[in-house]
Coordinates of C-alpha atoms in Angstrom, one line a residue:
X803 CA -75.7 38.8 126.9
X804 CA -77.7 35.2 127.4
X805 CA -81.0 37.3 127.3
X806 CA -80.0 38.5 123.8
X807 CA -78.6 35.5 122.9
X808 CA -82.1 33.6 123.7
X809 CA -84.1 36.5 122.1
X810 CA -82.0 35.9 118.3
X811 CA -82.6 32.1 119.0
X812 CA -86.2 32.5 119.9
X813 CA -86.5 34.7 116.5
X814 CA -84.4 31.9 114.6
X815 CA -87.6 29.3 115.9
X816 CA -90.2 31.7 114.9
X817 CA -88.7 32.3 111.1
X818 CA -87.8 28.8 110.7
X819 CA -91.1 27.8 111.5
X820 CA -92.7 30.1 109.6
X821 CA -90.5 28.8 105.7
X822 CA -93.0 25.9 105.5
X823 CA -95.0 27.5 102.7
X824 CA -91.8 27.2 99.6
X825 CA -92.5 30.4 98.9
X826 CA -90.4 31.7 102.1
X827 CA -87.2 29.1 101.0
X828 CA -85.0 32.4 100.7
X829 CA -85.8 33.6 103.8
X830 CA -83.5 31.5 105.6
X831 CA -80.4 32.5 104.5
X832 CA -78.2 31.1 107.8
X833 CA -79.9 27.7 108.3
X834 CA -81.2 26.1 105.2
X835 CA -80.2 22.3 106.6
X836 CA -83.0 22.8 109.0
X837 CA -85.1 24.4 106.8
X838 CA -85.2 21.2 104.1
X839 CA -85.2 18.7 106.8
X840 CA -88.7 20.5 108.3
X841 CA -89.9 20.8 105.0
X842 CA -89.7 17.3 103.7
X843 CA -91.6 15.8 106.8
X844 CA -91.1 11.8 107.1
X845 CA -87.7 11.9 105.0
X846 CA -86.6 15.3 107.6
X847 CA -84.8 12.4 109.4
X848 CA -83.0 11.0 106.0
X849 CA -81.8 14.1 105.1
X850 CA -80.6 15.3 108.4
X851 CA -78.5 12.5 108.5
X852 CA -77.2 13.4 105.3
X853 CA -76.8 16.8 105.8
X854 CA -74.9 16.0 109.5
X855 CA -72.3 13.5 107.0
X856 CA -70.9 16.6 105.2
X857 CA -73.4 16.8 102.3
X858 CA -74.0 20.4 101.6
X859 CA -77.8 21.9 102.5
X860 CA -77.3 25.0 100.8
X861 CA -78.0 26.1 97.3
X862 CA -78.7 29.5 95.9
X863 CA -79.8 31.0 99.1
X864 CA -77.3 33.9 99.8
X865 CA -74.8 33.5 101.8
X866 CA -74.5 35.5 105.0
X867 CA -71.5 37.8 106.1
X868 CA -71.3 36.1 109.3
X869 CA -70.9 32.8 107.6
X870 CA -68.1 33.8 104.9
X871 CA -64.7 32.4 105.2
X872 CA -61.1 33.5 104.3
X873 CA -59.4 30.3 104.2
X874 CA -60.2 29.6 100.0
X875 CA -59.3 33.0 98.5
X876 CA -56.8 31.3 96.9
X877 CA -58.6 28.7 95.6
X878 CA -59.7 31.4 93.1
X879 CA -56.8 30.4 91.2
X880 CA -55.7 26.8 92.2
X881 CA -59.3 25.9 91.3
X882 CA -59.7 27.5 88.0
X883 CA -56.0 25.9 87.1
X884 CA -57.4 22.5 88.4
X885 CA -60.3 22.7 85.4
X886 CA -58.2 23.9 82.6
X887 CA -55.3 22.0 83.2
X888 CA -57.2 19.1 82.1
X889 CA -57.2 16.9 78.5
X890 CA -60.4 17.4 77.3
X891 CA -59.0 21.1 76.6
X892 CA -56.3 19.6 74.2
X893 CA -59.1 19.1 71.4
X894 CA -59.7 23.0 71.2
X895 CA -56.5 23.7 69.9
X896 CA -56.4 20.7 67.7
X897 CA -59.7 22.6 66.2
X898 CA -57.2 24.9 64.9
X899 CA -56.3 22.7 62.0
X900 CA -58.3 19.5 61.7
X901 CA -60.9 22.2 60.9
X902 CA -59.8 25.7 60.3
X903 CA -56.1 24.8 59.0
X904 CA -54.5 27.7 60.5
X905 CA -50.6 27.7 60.8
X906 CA -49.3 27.3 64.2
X907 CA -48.6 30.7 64.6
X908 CA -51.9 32.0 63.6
X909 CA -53.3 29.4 66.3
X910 CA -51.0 30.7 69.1
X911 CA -51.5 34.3 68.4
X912 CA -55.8 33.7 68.2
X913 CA -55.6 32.0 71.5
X914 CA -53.8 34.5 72.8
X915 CA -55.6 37.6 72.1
X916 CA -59.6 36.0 72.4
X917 CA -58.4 34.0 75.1
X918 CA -57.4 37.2 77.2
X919 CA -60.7 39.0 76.2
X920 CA -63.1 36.0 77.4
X921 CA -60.5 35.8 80.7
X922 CA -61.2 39.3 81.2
X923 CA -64.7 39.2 81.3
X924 CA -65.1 35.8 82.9
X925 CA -62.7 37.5 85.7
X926 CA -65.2 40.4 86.1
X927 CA -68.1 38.0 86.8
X928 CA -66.4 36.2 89.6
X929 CA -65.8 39.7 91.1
X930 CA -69.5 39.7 91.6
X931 CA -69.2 36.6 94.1
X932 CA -67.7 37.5 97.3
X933 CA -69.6 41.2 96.9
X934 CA -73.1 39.8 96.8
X935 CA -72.7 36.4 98.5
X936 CA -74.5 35.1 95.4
X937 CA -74.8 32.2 92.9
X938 CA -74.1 33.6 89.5
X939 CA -77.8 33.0 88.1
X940 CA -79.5 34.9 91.1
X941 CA -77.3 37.8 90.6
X942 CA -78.7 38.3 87.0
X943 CA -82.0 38.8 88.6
X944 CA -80.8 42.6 89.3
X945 CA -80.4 43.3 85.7
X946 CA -83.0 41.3 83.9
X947 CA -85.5 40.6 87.0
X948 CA -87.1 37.2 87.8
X949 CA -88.1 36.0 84.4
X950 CA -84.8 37.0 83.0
X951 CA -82.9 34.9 85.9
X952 CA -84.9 31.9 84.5
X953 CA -84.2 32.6 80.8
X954 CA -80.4 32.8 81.8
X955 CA -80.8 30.0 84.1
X956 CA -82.2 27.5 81.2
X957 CA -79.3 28.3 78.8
X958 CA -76.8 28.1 81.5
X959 CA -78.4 24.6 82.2
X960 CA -77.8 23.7 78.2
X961 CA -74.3 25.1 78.6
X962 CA -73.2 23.3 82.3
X963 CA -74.4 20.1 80.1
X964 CA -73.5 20.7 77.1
X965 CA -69.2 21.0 78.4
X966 CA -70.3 17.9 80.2
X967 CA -71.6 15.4 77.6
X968 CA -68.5 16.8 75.6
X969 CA -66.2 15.8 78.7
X970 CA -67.4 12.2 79.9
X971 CA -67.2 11.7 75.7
X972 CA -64.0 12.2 75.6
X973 CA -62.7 11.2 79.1
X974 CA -65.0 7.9 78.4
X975 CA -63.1 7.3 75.3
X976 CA -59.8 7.2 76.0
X977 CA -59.9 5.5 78.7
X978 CA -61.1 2.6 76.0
X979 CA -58.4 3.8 73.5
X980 CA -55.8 2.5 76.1
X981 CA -56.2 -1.0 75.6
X982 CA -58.7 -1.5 72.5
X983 CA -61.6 -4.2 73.3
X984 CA -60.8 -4.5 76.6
X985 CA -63.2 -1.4 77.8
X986 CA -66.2 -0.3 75.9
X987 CA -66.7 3.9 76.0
X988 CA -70.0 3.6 77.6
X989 CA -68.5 1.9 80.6
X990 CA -65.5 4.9 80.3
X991 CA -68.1 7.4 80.0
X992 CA -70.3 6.3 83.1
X993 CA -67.1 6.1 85.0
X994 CA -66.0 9.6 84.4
X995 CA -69.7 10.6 85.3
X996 CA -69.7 8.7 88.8
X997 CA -66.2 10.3 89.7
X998 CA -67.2 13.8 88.6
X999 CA -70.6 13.1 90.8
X1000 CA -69.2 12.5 94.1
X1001 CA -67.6 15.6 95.0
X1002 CA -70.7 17.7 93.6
X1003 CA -72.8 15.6 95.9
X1004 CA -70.5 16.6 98.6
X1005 CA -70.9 20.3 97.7
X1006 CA -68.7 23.6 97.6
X1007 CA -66.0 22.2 100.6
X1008 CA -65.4 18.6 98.8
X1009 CA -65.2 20.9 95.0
X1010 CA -62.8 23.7 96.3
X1011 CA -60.5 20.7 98.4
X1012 CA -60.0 18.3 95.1
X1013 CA -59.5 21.2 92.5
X1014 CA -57.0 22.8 95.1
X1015 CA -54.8 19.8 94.1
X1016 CA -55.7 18.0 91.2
X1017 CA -54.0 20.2 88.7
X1018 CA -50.2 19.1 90.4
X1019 CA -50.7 15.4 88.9
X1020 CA -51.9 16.8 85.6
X1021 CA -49.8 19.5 84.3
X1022 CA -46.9 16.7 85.4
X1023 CA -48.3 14.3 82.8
X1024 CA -49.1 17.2 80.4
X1025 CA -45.6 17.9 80.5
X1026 CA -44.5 14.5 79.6
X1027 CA -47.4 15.0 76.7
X1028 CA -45.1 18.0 75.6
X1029 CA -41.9 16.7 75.7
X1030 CA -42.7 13.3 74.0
X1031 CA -44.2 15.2 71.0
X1032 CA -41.2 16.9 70.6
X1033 CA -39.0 14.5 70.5
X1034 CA -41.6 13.1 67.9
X1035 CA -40.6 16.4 66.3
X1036 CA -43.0 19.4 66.0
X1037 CA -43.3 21.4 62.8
X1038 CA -44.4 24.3 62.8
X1039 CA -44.5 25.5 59.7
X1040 CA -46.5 22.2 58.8
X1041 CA -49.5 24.1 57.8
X1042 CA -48.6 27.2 56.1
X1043 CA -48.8 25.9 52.5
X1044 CA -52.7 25.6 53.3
X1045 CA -53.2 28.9 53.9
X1046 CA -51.1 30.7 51.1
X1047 CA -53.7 32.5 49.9
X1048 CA -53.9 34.1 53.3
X1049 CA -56.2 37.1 53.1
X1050 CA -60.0 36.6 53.5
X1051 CA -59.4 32.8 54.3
X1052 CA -57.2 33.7 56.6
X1053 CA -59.6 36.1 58.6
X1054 CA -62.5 33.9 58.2
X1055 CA -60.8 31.4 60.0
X1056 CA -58.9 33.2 62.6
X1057 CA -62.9 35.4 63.4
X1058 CA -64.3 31.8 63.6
X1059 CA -61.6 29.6 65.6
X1060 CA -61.3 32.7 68.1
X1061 CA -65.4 32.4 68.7
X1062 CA -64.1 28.9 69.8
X1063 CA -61.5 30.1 71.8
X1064 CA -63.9 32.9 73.4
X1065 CA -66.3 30.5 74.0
X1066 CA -64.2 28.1 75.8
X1067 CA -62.9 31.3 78.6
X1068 CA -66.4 32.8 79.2
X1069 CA -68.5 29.2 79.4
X1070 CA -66.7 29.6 82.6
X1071 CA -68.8 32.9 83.3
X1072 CA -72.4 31.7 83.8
X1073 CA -70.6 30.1 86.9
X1074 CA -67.9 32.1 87.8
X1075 CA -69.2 33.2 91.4
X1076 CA -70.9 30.0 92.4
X1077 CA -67.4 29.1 93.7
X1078 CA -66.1 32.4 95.5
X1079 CA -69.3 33.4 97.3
X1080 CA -68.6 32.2 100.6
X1081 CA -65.8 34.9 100.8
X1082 CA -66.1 38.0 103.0
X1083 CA -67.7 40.7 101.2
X1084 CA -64.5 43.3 101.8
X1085 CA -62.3 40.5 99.8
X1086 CA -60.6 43.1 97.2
X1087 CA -62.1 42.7 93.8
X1088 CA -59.1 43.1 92.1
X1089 CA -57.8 40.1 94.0
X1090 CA -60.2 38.4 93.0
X1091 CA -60.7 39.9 89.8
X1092 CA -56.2 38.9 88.8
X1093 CA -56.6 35.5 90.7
X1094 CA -59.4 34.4 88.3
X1095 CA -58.0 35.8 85.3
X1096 CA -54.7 34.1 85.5
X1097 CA -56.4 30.6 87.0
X1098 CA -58.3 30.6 83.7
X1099 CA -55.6 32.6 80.9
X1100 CA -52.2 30.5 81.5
X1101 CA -53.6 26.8 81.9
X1102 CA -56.2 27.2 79.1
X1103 CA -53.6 28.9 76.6
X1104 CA -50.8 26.4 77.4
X1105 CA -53.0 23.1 77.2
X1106 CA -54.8 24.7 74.0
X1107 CA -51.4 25.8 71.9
X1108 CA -50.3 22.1 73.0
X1109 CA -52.8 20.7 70.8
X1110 CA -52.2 23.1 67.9
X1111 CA -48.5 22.2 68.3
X1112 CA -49.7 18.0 68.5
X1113 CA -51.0 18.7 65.3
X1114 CA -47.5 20.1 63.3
X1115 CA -46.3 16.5 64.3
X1116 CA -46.0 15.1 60.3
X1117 CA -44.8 11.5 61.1
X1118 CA -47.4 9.6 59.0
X1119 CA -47.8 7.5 62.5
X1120 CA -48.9 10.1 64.5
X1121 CA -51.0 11.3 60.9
X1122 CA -52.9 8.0 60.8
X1123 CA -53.4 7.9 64.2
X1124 CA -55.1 10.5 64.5
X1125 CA -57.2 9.6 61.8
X1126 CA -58.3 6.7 63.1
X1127 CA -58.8 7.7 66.8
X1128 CA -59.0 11.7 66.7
X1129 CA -57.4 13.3 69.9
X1130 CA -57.2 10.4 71.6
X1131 CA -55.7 8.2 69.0
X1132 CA -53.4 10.9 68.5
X1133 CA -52.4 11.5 72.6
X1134 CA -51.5 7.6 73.0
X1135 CA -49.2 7.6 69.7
X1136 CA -47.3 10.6 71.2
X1137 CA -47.0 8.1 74.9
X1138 CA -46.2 5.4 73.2
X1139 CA -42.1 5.1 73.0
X1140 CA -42.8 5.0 77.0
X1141 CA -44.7 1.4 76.9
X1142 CA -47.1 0.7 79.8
X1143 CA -45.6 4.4 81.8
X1144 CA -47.1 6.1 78.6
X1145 CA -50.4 4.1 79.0
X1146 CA -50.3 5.1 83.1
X1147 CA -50.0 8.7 81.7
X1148 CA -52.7 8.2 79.3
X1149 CA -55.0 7.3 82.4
X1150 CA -54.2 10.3 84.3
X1151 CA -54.6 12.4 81.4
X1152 CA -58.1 10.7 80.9
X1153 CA -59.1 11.1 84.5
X1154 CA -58.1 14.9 84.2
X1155 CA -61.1 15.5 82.8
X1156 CA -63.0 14.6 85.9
X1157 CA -61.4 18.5 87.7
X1158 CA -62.7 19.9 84.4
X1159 CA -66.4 18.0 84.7
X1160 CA -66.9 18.7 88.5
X1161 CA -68.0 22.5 88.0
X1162 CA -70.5 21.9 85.5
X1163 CA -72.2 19.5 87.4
X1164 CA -72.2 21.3 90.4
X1165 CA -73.4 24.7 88.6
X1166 CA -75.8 22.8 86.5
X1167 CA -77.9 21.6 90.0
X1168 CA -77.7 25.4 91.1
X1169 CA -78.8 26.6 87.5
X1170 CA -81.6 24.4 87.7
X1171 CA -82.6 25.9 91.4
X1172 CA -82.2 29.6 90.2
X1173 CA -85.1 28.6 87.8
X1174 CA -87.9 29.8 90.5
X1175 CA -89.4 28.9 93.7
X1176 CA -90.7 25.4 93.1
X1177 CA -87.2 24.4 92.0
X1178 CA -85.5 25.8 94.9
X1179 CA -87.4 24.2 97.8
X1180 CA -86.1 20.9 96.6
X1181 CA -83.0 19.8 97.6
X1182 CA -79.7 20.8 95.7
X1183 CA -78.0 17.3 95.6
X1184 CA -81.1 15.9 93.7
X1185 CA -80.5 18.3 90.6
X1186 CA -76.9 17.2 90.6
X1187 CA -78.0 14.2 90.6
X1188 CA -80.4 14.9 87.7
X1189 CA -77.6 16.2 86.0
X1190 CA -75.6 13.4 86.2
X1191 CA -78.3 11.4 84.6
X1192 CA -79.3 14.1 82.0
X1193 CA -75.6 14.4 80.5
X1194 CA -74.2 10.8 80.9
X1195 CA -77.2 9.6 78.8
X1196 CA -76.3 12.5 76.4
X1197 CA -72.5 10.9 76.2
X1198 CA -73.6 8.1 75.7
X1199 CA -75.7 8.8 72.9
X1200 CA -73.6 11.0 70.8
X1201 CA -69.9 9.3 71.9
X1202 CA -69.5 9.2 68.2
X1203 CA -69.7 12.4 66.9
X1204 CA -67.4 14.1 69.7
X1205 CA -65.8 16.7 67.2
X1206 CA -68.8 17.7 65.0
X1207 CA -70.8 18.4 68.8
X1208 CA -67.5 20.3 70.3
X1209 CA -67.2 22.7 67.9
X1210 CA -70.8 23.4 67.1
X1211 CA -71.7 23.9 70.4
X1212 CA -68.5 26.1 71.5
X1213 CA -69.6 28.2 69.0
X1214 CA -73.4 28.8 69.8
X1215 CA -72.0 29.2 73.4
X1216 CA -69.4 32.3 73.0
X1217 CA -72.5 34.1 71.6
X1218 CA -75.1 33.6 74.2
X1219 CA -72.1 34.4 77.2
X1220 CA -71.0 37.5 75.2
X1221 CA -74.5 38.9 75.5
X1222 CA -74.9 37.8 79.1
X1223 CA -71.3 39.3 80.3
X1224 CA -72.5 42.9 78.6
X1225 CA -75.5 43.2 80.6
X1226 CA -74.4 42.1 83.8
X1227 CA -71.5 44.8 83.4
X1228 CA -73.5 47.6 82.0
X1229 CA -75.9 47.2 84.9
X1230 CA -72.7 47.2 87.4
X1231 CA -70.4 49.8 86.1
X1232 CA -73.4 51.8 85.3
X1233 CA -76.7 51.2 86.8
X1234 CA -75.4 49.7 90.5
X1235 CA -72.4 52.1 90.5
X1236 CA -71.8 54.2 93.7
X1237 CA -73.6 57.8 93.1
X1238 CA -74.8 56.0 90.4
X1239 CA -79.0 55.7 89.2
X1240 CA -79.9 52.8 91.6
X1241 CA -76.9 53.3 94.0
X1242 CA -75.7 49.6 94.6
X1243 CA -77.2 46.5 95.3
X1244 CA -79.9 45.8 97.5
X1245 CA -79.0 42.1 98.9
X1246 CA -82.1 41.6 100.5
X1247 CA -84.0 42.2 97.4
X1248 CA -82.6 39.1 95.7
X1249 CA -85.6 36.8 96.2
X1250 CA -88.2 39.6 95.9
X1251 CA -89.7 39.9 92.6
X1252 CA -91.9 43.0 93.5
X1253 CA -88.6 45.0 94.7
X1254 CA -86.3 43.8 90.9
X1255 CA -86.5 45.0 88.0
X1256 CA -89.2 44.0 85.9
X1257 CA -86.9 42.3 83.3
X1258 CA -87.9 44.1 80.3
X1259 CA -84.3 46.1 79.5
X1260 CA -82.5 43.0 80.2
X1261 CA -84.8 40.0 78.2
X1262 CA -85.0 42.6 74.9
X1263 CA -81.5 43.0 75.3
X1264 CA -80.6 39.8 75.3
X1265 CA -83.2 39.3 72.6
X1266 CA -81.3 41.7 70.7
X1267 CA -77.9 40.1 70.8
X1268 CA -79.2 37.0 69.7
X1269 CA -80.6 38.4 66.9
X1270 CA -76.9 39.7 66.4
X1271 CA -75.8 36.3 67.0
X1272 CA -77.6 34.8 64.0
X1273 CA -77.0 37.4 61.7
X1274 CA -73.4 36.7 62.3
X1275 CA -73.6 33.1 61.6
X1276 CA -71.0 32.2 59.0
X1277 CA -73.3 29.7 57.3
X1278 CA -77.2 31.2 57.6
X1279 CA -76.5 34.7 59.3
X1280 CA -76.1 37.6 56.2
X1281 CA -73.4 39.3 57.8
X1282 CA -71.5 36.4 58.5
X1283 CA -71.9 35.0 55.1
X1284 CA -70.8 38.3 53.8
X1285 CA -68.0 38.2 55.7
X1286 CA -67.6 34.5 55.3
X1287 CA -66.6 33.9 58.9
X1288 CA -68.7 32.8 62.6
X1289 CA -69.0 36.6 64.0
X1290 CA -71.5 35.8 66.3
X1291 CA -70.4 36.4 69.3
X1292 CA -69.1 39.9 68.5
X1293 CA -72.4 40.7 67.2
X1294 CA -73.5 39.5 69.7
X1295 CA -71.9 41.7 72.4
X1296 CA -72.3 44.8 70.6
X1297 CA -76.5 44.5 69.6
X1298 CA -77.1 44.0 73.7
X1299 CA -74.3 46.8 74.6
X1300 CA -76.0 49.5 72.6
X1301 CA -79.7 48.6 73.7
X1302 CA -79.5 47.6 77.2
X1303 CA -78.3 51.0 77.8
X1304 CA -81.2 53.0 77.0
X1305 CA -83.8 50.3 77.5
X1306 CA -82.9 50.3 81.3
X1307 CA -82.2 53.7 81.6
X1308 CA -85.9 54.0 80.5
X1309 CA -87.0 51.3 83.1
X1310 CA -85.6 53.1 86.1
X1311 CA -87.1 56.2 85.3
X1312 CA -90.7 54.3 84.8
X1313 CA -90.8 51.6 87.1
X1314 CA -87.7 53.3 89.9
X1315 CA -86.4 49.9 90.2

């Protein structure tokens, strides 16, 4: 036994010492702390210290079966409740009447039915996790190759930032809003940045043990949030005289506030196994598959439908403020008959937003890795780091058009994830089935360009739903302005569905791979 134990270490050396050319980074799938600190010469003392304090070493390398742990399976739904249970989801369901005036109802029941279909295929991406042992970026490299993992990995960069300029905005503000002059934004937005930072420096441990709890203080404030605007007294039918026509106004707005509502489930996708890979490989799918889909469904729909029902509040105090400080203004009215409890409330609520801001700048240092070789020798922590800087600046800049950016880029993202989800489940139920063309996943193809597909089926596809995408713009797409609603990501899903299929059917049979 201490002859074979030598022999594996002796190997362990020889590998270890042969990863000094970057090319080799994914070679080393069970030590990459040693790996870096070789690599990076004079600072290999630096970093080890670093990566001896707790700061995770490992980035999208896959992780080994011998290294997987059982201890978080859980955390598949106490962490997704965590993000969504958070006040910078409250806006969203606002949306459904500072901008589409739909009638509570019609807000509830388009919540409801797009927010189970983007939970459902978010849900199915975070299957993928614990079978591969994957980040979700490297595991579109076996259905649209090398090139397509970096195409993917570029929007999902935009995305991860995007939700996070859109978070430290609003987090940043009001905290501000609580007492007026006393706080500028930019100093609330940096603050929400540095907190969210921390624990992504940290790594996947830090993430999965403060989203295991953070939701318990939160959905206790939210609650308060609730009750206090009813006793302000909700009205539901507040907003049916707008919509009297009902009919094609009606449609339009409930096709283009469900995009929004789509959006805001499967941004979670593009991410979805970055935080479950660690989990044995035998973990049961549908575990993890009912885990994640509830973790996401019942906190998003019950913090979203509380801002539609904010809204029906017609006490022209809670009207003005809202006009004069958005969601915000709007939250702190509704706190207000409890005096300085109701602004303690209103700091909770605004820290919230940290739980929600913590994956995307996690993911967004792993999307930036998954980009190719030369980005992934370097050391994960620094791309968080970069994407601290990249969308704290961003908040910064744009803290005052928070709405117009919100719902323009929730938009723009449902499409891009709808065509993204498609392919990724057409090559798994299809292509990677068991008895199926390619027979499953080869793991140890991952980093192997030569050995994945080419790409072709996968980038034309994707090609082709965003052609689909713009047609079904409301506003420049021709079927959208036919229809006069934002069907994009519908279109979306449906141009990449029908032509991935054939176009990667044709690319096994040419290339075998």
């Amino acid at each position: 036994m201490s002859a074979s134990t030598g022999y594996y270490l002796e190997d362990e050396e020889k590998s270890i010492a042969r990863l000094e050319d970057a090319r080799d980074v994914y070679a080393i799938e069970a030590a990459p702390d040693r790996v870096i600190v070789k690599r990076f010469g004079r600072l290999g003392p630096f970093l080890s210290r670093l990566f001896a304090s707790g700061i995770e070493a490992r980035g999208v390398e896959r992780v080994p079966e011998n290294q997987r742990e059982s201890k978080n399976a859980w955390n598949n739904i106490l962490m997704w409740w965590s993000v969504n249970t958070v006040f910078d989801i409250i806006p969203i369901g606002v949306l459904a009447q500072s901008t589409f005036t739909l009638s509570f109802g019609n807000a509830v029941a388009t919540i409801l039915c797009f927010g189970a279909l983007g939970a459902v295929a978010t849900a199915f991406v975070a299957t993928l996790g614990p079978m591969t042992g994957l980040r979700t970026m490297v595991i579109t490299r076996f259905s649209s190759g090398y090139l397509g993992c970096t195409i993917y990995s570029v929007l999902n960069i935009l995305t991860q930032l995007g939700f996070a300029t859109t978070t430290v905005i609003l987090g940043g503000q009001t905290l501000s809003n609580i007492n007026p002059g006393t706080l500028p934004s930019v100093v609330g937005i940096i603050i929400i940045g540095v907190c969210s930072l921390i624990p992504c420096v940290v790594g996947y441990n830090m993430v999965h043990f403060y989203e295991r709890y953070a939701w318990i203080i939160t959905l206790i404030s939210m609650l308060f949030l609730c009750g206090l605007g009813g006793r302000a007294g909700y009205n539901i039918n507040a907003q049916k005289p707008l919509q009297e026509e009902m009919g094609h106004t009606l449609t339009a707005d409930i096709l283009s506030f469900g995009g929004i509502v789509f959006g805001l489930f499967t941004g979670w996708a593009p991410i979805a196994a970055d935080f479950n890979c660690r989990l044995p490989a035998d973990t049961s799918p549908m575990r993890v598959f009912l885990l994640t889909f509830f973790g996401l469904f019942i906190p998003i729909c019950f913090v979203t439908i509380l801002g539609a029902a904010l809204m029906t509040i017609t006490d022209p105090a809670y009207v003005a403020a809202f006009r004069g400080g958005s969601t915000g203004g709007l939250v702190a009215q509704v706190l207000s008959p409890l005096g300085h409890f109701g602004q303690f409330i209103l700091v909770l609520l605004s820290l919230s937003v940290i739980a929600n801001n913590i994956p995307n700048t996690y993911s967004a240092g792993l999307s930036m890795q998954a980009l190719g070789r030369p980005f992934a020798i370097i050391p994960r922590f620094f791309w968080v780091l970069l994407a601290f800087v990249a969308y704290t600046a961003a908040g910064v800049a744009g803290r005052e058009h928070f709405s117009t950016i919100l719902s323009n880029f929730l938009r723009i993202l449902s499409d891009w994830t709808a065509f993204f989800i498609v392919i990724v489940a057409e090559e798994h139920f299809i292509f990677r089935r068991k008895n199926g063309p390619l027979g499953g996943y080869n793991l140890d193809d991952y980093d192997t360009p030569s050995k994945l597909p080419v790409g072709v089926a996968g980038i034309l596809a994707g090609c082709f739903g965003a052609a689909g995408a713009v047609i079904g713009m409301s506003q420049a797409g021709p079927l959208g302005e036919m229809v006069g609603a934002e069907i994009g990501f519908e279109l979306a899903a449906v141009f990449s569905a029908v032509t991935y299929f054939p176009l990667r059917a044709l690319e096994i049979r040419l290339t075998g791979r």
